[in-house]
Coordinates of C-alpha atoms in Angstrom, one line a residue:
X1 CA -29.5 16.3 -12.6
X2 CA -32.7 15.6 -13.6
X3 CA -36.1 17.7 -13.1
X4 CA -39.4 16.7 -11.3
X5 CA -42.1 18.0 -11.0
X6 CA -40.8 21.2 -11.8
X7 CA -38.3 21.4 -9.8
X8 CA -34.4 20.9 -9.9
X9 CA -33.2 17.9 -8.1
X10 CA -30.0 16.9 -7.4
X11 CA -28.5 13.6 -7.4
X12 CA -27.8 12.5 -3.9
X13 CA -24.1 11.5 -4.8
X14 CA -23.1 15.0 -6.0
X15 CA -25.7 16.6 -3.3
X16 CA -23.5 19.6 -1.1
X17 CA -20.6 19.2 -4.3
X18 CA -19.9 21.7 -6.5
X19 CA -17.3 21.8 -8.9
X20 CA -15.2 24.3 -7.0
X21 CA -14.8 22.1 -3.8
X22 CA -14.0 19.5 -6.7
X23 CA -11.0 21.6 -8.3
X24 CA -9.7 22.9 -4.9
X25 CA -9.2 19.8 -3.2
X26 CA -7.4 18.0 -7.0
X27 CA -5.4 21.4 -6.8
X28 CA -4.3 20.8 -3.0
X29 CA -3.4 17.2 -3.7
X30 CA -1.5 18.3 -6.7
X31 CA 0.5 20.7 -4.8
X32 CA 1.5 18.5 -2.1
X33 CA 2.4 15.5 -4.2
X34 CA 4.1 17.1 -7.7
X35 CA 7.2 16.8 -6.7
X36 CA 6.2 12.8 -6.9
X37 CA 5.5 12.9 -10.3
X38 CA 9.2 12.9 -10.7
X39 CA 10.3 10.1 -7.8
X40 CA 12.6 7.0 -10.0
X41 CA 11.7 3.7 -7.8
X42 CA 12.9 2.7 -4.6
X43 CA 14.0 -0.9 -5.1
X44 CA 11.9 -2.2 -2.7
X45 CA 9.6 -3.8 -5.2
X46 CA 8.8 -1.5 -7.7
X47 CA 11.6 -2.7 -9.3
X48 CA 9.6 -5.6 -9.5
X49 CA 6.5 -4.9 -10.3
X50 CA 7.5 -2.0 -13.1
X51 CA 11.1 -1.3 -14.4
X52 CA 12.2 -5.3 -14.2
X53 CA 9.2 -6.1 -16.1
X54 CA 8.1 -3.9 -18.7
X55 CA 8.0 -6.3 -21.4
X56 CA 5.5 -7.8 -19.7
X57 CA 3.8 -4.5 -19.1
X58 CA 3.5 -3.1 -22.0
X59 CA 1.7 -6.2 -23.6
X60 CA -1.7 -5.4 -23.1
X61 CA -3.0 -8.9 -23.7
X62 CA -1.8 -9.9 -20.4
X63 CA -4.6 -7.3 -18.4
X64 CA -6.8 -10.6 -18.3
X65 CA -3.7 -13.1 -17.1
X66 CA -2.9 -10.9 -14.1
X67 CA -6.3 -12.8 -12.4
X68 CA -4.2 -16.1 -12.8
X69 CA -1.0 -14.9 -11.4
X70 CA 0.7 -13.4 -8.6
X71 CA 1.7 -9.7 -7.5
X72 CA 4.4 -10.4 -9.2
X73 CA 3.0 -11.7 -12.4
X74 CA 3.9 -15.5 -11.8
X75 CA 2.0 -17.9 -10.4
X76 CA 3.0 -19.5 -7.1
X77 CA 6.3 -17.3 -6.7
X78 CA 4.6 -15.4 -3.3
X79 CA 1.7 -14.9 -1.0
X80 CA 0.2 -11.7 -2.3
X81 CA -2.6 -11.1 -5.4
X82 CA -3.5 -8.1 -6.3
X83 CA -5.0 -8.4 -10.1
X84 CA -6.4 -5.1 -10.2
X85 CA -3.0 -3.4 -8.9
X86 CA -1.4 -5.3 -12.0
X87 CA -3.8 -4.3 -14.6
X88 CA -3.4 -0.6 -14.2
X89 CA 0.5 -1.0 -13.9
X90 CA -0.3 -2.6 -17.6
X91 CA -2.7 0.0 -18.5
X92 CA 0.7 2.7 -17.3
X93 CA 2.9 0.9 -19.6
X94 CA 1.1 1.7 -23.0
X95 CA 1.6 5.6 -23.3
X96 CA 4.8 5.0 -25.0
X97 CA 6.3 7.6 -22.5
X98 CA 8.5 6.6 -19.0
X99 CA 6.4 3.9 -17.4
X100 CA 7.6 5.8 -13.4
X101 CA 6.7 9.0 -14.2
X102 CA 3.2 7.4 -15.6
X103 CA 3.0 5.3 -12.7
X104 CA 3.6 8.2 -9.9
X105 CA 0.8 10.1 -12.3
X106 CA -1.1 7.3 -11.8
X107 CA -1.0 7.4 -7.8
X108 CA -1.8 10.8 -7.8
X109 CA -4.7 10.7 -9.8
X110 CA -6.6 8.2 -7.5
X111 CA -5.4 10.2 -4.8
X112 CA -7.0 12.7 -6.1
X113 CA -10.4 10.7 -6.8
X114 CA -10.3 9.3 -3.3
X115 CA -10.4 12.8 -1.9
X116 CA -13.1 13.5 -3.9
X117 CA -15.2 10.7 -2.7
X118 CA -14.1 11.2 1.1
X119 CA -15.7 14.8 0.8
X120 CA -18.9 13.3 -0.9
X121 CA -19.3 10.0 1.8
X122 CA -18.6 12.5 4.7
X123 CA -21.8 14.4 3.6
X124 CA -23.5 10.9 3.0
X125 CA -22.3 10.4 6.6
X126 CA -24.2 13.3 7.8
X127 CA -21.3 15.9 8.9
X128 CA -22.2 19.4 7.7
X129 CA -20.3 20.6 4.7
X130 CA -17.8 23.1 6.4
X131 CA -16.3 19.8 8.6
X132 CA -16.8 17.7 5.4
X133 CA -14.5 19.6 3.3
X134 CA -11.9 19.8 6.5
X135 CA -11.6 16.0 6.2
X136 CA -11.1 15.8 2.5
X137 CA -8.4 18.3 2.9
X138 CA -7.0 16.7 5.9
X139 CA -7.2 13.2 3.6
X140 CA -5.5 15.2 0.7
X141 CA -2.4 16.5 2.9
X142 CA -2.2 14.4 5.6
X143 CA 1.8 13.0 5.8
X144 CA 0.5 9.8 6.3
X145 CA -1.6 8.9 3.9
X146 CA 2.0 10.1 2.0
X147 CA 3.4 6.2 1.8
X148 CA 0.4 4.9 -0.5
X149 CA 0.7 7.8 -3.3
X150 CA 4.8 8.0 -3.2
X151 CA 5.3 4.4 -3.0
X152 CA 4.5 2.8 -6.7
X153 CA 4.2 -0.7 -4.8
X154 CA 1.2 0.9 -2.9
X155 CA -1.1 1.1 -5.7
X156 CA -3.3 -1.7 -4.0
X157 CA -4.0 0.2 -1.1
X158 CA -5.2 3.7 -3.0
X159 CA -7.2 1.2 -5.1
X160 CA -8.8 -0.6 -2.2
X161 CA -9.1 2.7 -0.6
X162 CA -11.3 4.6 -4.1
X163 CA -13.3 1.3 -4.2
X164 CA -14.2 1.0 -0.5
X165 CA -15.2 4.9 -0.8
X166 CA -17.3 4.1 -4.0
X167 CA -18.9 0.8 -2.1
X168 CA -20.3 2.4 0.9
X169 CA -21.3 5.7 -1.5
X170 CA -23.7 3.6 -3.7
X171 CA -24.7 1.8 -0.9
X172 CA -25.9 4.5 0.9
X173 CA -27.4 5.9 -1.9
X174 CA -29.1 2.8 -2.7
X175 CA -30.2 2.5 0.2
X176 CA -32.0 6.1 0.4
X177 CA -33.4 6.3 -3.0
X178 CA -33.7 2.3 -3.9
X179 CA -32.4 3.0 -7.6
X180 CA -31.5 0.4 -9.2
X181 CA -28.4 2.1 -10.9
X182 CA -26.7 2.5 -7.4
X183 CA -27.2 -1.4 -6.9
X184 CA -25.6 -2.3 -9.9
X185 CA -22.6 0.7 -9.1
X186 CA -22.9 -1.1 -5.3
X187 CA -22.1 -4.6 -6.9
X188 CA -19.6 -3.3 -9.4
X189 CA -17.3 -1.4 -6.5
X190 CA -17.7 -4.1 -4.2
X191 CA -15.8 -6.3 -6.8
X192 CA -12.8 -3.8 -7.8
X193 CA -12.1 -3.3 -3.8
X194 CA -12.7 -7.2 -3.0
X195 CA -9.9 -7.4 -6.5
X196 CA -7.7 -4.6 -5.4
X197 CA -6.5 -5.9 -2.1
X198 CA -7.7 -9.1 0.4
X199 CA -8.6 -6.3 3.0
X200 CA -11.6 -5.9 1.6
X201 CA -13.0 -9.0 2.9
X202 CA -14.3 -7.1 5.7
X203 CA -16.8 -4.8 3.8
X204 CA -19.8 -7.0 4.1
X205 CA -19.6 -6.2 8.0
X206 CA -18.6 -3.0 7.8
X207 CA -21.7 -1.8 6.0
X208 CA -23.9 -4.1 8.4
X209 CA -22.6 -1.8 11.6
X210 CA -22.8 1.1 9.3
X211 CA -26.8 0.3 9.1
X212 CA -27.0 -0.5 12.8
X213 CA -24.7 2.4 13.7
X214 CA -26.9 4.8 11.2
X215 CA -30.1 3.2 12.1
X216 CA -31.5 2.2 8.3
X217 CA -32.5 -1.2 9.3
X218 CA -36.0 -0.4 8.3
X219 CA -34.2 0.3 4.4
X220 CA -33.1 -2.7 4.2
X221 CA -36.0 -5.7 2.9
X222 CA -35.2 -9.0 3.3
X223 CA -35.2 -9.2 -0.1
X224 CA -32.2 -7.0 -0.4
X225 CA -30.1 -8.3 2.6
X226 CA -30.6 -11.8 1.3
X227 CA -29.4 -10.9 -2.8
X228 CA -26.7 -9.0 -1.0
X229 CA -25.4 -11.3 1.4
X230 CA -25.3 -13.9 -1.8
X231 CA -23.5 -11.5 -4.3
X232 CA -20.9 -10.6 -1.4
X233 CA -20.3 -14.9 -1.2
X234 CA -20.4 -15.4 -4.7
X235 CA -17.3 -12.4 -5.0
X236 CA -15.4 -14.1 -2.5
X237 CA -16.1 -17.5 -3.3
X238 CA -14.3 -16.8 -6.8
X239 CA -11.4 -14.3 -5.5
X240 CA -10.3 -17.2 -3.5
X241 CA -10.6 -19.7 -6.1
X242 CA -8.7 -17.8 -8.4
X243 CA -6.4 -16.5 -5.7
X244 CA -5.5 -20.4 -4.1
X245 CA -4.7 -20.9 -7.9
X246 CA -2.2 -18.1 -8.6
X247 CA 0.0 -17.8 -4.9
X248 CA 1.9 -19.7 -2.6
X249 CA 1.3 -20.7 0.6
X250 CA 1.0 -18.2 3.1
X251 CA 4.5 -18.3 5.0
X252 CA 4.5 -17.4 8.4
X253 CA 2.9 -17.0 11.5
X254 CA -0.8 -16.7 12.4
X255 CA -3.0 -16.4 15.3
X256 CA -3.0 -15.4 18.9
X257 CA 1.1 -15.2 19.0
X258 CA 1.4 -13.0 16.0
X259 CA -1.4 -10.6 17.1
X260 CA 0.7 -9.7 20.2
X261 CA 3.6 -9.5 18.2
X262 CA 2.0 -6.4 16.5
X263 CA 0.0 -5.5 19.3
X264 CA 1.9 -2.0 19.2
X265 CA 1.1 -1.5 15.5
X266 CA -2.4 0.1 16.4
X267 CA -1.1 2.9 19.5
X268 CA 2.1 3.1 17.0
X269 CA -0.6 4.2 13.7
X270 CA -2.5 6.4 16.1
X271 CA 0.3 8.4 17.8
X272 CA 1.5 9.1 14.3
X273 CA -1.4 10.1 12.9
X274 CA -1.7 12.9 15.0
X275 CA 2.0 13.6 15.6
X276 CA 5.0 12.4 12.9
X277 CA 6.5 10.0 15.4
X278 CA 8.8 6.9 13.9
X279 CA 7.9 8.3 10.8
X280 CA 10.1 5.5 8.3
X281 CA 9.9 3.9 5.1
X282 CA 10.6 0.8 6.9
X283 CA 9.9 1.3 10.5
X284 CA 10.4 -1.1 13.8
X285 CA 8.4 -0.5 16.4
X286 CA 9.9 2.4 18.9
X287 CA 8.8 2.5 22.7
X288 CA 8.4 6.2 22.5
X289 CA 5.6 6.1 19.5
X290 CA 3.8 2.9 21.5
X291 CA 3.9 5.5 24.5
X292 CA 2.4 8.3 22.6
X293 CA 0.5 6.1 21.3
X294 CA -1.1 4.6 24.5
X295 CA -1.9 8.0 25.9
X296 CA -3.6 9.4 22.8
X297 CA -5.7 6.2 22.9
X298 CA -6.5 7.0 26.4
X299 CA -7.3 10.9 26.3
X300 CA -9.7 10.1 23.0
X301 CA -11.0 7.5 25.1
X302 CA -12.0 9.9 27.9
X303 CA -13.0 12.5 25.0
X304 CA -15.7 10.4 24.0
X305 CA -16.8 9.2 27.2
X306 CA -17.4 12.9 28.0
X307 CA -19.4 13.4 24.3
X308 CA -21.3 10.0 25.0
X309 CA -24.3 11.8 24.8
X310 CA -23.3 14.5 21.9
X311 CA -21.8 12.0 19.4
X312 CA -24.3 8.9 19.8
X313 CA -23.9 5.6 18.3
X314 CA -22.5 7.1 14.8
X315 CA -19.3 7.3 16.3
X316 CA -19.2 3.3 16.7
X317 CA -19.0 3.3 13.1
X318 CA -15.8 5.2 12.6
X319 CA -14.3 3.4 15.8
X320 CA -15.1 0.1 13.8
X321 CA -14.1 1.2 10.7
X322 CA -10.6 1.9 12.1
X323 CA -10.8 -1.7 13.8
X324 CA -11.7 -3.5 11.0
X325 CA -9.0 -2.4 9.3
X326 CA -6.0 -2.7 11.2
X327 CA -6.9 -5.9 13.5
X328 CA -6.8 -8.9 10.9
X329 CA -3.8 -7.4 9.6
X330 CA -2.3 -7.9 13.4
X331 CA -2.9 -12.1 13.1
X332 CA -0.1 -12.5 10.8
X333 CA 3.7 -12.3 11.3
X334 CA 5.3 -12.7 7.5
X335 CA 9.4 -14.2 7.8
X336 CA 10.3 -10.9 6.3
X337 CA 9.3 -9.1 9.7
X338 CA 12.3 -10.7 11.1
X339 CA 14.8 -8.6 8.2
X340 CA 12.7 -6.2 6.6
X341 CA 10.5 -4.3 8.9
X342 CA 8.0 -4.2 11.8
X343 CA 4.7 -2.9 10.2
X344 CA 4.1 -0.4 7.6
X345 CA 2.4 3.2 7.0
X346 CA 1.1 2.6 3.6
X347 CA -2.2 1.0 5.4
X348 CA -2.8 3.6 7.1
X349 CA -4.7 5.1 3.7
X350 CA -7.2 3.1 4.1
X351 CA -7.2 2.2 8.3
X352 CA -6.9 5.6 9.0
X353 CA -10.3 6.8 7.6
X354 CA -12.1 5.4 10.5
X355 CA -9.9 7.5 12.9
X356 CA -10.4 10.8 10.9
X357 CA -14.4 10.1 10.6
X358 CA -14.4 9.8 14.6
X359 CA -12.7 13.2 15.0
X360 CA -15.1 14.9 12.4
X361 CA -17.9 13.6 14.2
X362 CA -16.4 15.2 17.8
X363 CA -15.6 18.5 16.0
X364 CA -19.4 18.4 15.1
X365 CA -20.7 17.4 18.3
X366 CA -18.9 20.3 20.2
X367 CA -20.0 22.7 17.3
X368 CA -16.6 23.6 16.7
X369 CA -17.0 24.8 13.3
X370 CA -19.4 27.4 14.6
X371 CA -16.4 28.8 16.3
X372 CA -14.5 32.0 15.0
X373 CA -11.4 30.9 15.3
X374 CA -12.4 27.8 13.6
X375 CA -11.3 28.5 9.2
X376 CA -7.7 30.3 10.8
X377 CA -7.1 25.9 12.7
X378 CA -8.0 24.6 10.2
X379 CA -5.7 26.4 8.0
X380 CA -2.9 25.9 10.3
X381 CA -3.5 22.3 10.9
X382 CA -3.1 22.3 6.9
X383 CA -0.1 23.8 6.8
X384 CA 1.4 21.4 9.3
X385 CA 0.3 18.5 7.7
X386 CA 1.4 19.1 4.2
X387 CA 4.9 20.3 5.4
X388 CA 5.3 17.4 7.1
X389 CA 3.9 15.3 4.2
X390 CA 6.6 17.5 2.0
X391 CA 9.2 16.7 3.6
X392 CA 8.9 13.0 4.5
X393 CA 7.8 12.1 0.6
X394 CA 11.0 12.9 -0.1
X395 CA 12.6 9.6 1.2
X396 CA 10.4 8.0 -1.7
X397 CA 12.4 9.9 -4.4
X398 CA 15.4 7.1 -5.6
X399 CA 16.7 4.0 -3.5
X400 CA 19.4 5.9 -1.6
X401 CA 17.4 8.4 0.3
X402 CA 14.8 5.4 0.5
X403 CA 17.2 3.1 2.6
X404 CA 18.8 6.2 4.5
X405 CA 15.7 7.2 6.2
X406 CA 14.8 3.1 6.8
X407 CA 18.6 3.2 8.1
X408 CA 18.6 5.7 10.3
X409 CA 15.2 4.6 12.0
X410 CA 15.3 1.0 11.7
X411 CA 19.1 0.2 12.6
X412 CA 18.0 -4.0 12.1
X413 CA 16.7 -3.7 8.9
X414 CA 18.6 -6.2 6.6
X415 CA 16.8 -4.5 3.1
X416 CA 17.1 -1.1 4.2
X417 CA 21.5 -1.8 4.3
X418 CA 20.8 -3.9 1.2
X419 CA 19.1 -1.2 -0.8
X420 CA 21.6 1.4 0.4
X421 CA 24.7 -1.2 -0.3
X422 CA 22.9 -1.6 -3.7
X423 CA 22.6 2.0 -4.8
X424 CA 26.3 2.4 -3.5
X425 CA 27.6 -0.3 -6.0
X426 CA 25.9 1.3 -9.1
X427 CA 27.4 4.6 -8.0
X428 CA 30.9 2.5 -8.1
X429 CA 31.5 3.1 -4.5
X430 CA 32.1 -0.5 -3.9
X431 CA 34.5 -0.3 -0.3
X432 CA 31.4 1.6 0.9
X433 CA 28.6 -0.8 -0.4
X434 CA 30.7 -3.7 0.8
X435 CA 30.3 -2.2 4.6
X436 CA 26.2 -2.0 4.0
X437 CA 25.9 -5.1 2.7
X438 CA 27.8 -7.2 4.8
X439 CA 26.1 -5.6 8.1
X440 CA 22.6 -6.6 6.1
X441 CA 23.9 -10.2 6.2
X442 CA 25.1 -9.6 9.4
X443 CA 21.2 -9.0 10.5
X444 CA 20.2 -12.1 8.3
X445 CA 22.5 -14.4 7.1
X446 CA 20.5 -15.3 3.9
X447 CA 19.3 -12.4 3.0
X448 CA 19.8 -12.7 -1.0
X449 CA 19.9 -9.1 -2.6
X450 CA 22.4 -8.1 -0.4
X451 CA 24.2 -12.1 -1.2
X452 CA 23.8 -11.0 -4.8
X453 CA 25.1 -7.4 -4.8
X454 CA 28.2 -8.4 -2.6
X455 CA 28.5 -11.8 -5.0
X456 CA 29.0 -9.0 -8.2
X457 CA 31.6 -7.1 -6.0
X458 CA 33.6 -10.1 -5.1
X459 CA 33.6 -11.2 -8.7
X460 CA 34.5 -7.8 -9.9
X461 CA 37.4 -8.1 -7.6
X462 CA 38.6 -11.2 -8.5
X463 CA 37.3 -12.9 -5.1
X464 CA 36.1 -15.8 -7.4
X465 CA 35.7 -18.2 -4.4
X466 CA 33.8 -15.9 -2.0
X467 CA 31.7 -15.2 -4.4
X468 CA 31.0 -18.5 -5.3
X469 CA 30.2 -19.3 -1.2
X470 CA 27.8 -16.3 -2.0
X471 CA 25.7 -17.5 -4.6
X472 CA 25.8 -21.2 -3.1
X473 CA 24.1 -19.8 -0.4
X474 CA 21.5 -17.5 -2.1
X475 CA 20.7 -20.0 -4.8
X476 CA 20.4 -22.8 -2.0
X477 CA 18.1 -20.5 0.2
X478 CA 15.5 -19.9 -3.3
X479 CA 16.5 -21.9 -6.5
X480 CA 14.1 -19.7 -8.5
X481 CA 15.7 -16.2 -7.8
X482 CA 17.1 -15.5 -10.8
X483 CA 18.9 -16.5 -13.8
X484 CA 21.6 -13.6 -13.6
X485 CA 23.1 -16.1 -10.1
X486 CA 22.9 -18.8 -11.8
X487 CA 24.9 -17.3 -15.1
X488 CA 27.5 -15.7 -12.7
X489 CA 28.3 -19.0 -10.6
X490 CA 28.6 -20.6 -14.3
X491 CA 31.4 -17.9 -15.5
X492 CA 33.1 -18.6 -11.4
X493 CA 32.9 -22.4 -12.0
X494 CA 34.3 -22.1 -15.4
X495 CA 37.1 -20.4 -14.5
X496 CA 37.9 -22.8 -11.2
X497 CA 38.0 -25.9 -13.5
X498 CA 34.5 -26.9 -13.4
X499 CA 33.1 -27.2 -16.5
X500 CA 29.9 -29.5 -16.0
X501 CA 29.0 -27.4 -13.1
X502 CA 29.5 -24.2 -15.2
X503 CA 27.3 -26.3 -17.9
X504 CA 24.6 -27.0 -15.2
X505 CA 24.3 -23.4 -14.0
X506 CA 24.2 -22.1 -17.8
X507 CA 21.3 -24.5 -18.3
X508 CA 19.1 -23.4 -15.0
X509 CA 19.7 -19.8 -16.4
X510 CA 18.4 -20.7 -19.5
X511 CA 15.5 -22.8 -17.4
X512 CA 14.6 -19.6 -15.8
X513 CA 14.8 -17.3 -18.7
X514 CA 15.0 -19.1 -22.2
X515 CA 16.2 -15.7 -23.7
X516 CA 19.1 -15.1 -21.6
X517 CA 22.0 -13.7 -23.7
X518 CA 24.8 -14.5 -21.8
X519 CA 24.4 -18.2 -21.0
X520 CA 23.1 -18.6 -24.6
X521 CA 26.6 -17.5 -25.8
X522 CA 28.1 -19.4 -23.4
X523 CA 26.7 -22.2 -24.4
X524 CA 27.9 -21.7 -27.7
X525 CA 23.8 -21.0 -28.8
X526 CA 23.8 -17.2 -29.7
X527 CA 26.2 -14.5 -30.4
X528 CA 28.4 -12.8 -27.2
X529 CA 26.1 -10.3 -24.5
X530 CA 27.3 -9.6 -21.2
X531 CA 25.5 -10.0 -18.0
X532 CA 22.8 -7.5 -17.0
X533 CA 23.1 -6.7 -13.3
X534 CA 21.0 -4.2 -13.2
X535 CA 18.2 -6.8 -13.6
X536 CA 15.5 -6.9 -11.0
X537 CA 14.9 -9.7 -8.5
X538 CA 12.9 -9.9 -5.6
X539 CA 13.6 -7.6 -2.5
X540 CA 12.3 -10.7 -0.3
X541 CA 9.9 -8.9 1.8
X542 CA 6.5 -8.5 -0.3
X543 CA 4.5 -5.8 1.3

């Protein structure tokens, strides 16, 4: 705060804030997500990106190489970047204490933040303070927004989400007061969302149709649009540079076919923000969520073609918001659609803003918060969103009630009777994860975890030759997956009579990791160590 001219004046971003509203919506978040804190990993990529590769992790000298690699922290091993995502998974690992429970503490706090800066743009957005803290509690506890704060692998979308918040804040600002502080904050947002998550991309537009929708054309100089419009192609002009440099290929399908494909991912996101419908941790599409779906779109439809003349073109903002989002997603149909799952929730963090925004503005049009009956809804509608949110989080909390839940809605999912096959094997109940895993390859023939889980289980029972045929085909469908294969079809060959093959395989475990105990001893290079199957590998889908 800062005084002129005698007077106290506030700084627009904290403007209608007070430190109350602050601590009540950080102690509703940490309510409904507590029981997080203490969630293990799922084994749908978190093994990946945290418990299989804390060495990596907890050397902070590789927060700068995470611009030159992959999600995964190679280069050119898959299609996703997410730099940012990476460096605070580094930043986790050097408390010295359990890199999870750090993580999931992690999540929560930009959770937290991002409620925080929903309350404050709603107010920037011009929706009076009683319907501007509704949505930040509605953001806090809504069940689902629940994916992107219990998922560790999610971190790019709570990320993007904070820094998209923080870019249309400063903008705003900047544009009200001309500061030069909020340019600089602008600039410096705009970065961390473009480097949190490829979605971001669509920010330059968005904020265009927020100044057409708002009508602050007049705020907006040459001058400014024209350093703007150069900063925004100067970010993107080096994320993809250094993104083409650190991933593969894009595999998969895009255009026109794919967008129908997922046609039914946007009725599907709107039926289940408003009801928990196919609620799954990986979900296929369902005809009775694209029917609920369809007919929410249509009575919101007629809702606002009623209000056309309460809401005015503000609401085109929020509509575009939610398009923006959720439409280039649609152009893409990845291979692991075809074993994995249909679309996902943890999007909706960010997507489902828009939709939010839209109803605040129809609450405000119709004056509903001027209602009596309005603070005993609103407490109800809490209530039934953070019981919902309580009880679906809990399918987050360990890999077997993570592939139960994806089981029981998604009955084709190859990973979901992987990760459940999986879980059953380190519990030793091996005639069990045998039926799992063989109806995952059932679904997909080369679907590799589930190839190298039942490849272990054959060798364990003495199956030497099916499991051989296993890892012939895992290791012929991705050569790079993982040294542990290639040291396990070594010890097989070895003991069938092959000794240059077993020699060959020890050599391409050694190729894939140089410190690998077992086919160093083998190879008569180091003392004996056993194999670690408990090492992590790549679930194959990539979210």
């Amino acid at each position: 705060m800062v005084r002129a001219g005698g007077r106290r004046q506030v700084d627009p971003c904290f403007e209608g804030c007070s430190w109350r509203t602050d601590l009540l919506l950080a102690v509703v978040c940490g309510v409904v997500y507590f029981k997080c804190l203490f969630y293990g990993i799922t084994q749908s990529d978190d093994e990946v990106l945290i418990t299989g590769s804390l060495p990596y992790l907890k050397n902070l000298a590789n927060i700068l190489t995470v611009f030159a690699t992959d999600a995964f922290y190679q280069v050119k091993s898959i299609d996703l970047y997410r730099p940012l995502q990476s460096a605070t998974f580094i930043i986790d690992a050097q408390w010295g204490m359990d890199t999870v429970l750090v993580a999931h503490g992690t999540n929560l706090l930009l959770h937290i933040l991002s409620c925080l800066a929903v309350f404050r743009l709603f107010l920037l957005l011009n929706l009076r303070r009683q319907i501007a803290l509704l949505g930040a509690l509605v953001y806090a506890t809504h069940y689902l927004f629940m994916t992107a704060v219990a998922w560790l692998p999610a971190r790019g979308d709570l990320l993007l989400a904070l820094f998209t918040f923080l870019t249309l804040i400063t903008f705003i600002i900047q544009l009200e007061t001309g500061k030069l502080r909020y340019y600089l904050y602008h600039g410096m947002f705009f970065t961390l969302a473009i480097f949190s998550k490829e979605s971001a991309v669509v920010l330059p537009l968005l904020l265009y149709i927020y100044v057409w929708a708002y009508r602050k054309k007049d705020l907006l100089t040459r001058k400014k649009t024209a350093f703007l419009a150069l900063y925004y192609a100067a970010v993107l002009t080096v994320y993809f540079m250094l993104k083409s440099a650190a991933v593969i290929l894009y595999k998969g399908d895009t255009g026109i076919v794919p967008f129908l494909k997922n046609l039914r991912t946007l009725p599907e996101m709107v039926a289940r923000f408003y009801l928990p419908v196919n609620m799954s941790t990986l979900p296929e599409y369902k005809l009775s969520a694209t029917l609920a779906g369809v007919l929410v779109l249509v009575g919101l439809t007629a809702l606002l073609w009623q209000a056309r003349e309460r809401v005015g073109r503000e609401v085109l903002f929020a509509v575009a918001w939610f398009l923006l989002c959720i439409l280039p997603g649609m152009a893409y149909f990845p291979l692991f659609y075809y074993f994995a799952y249909e679309h996902v929730d943890h999007r909706a963090y960010v997507t489902c803003f828009g939709l939010l925004l839209l109803n605040l503005q129809l609450v405000q049009a119709y004056g509903l918060d001027q209602k009596r009956y309005f603070n005993s809804v609103t407490l109800g509608l809490l209530l039934y969103l953070a019981l919902f949110n309580l009880y679906y989080s809990g399918n987050y909390k360990d890999p077997a009630a993570f592939a139960l839940r994806a089981i029981r809605t998604n009955p084709h999912s190859a990973q979901a009777f992987a990760t459940y096959g999986t879980a059953l094997h380190l519990q030793g109940r091996d005639d069990e994860a045998l039926e799992n895993l063989n109806r995952a390859i059932q679904i997909f023939r080369k679907y590799m975890p589930a190839l190298h889980t039942r490849a272990e289980i054959y060798r364990l029972r003495g199956l030497n030759r099916e499991a051989l045929a296993d890892l012939n085909t895992l290791l012929a469908t991705d050569p790079e997956y993982s040294a542990d294969d290639y040291y396990l079809r070594g010890l097989i060959r070895k003991e069938l009579g092959d000794s240059a093959g077993a020699a060959a395989d020890f050599n391409a475990a050694l190729r894939l990791n140089p410190e690998h105990g077992g086919a160093l001893d083998a190879l008569g290079l180091a003392p004996q160590s056993t194999l670690n199957i408990d090492s992590p590998r790549r679930t194959g889908d990539g979210r």
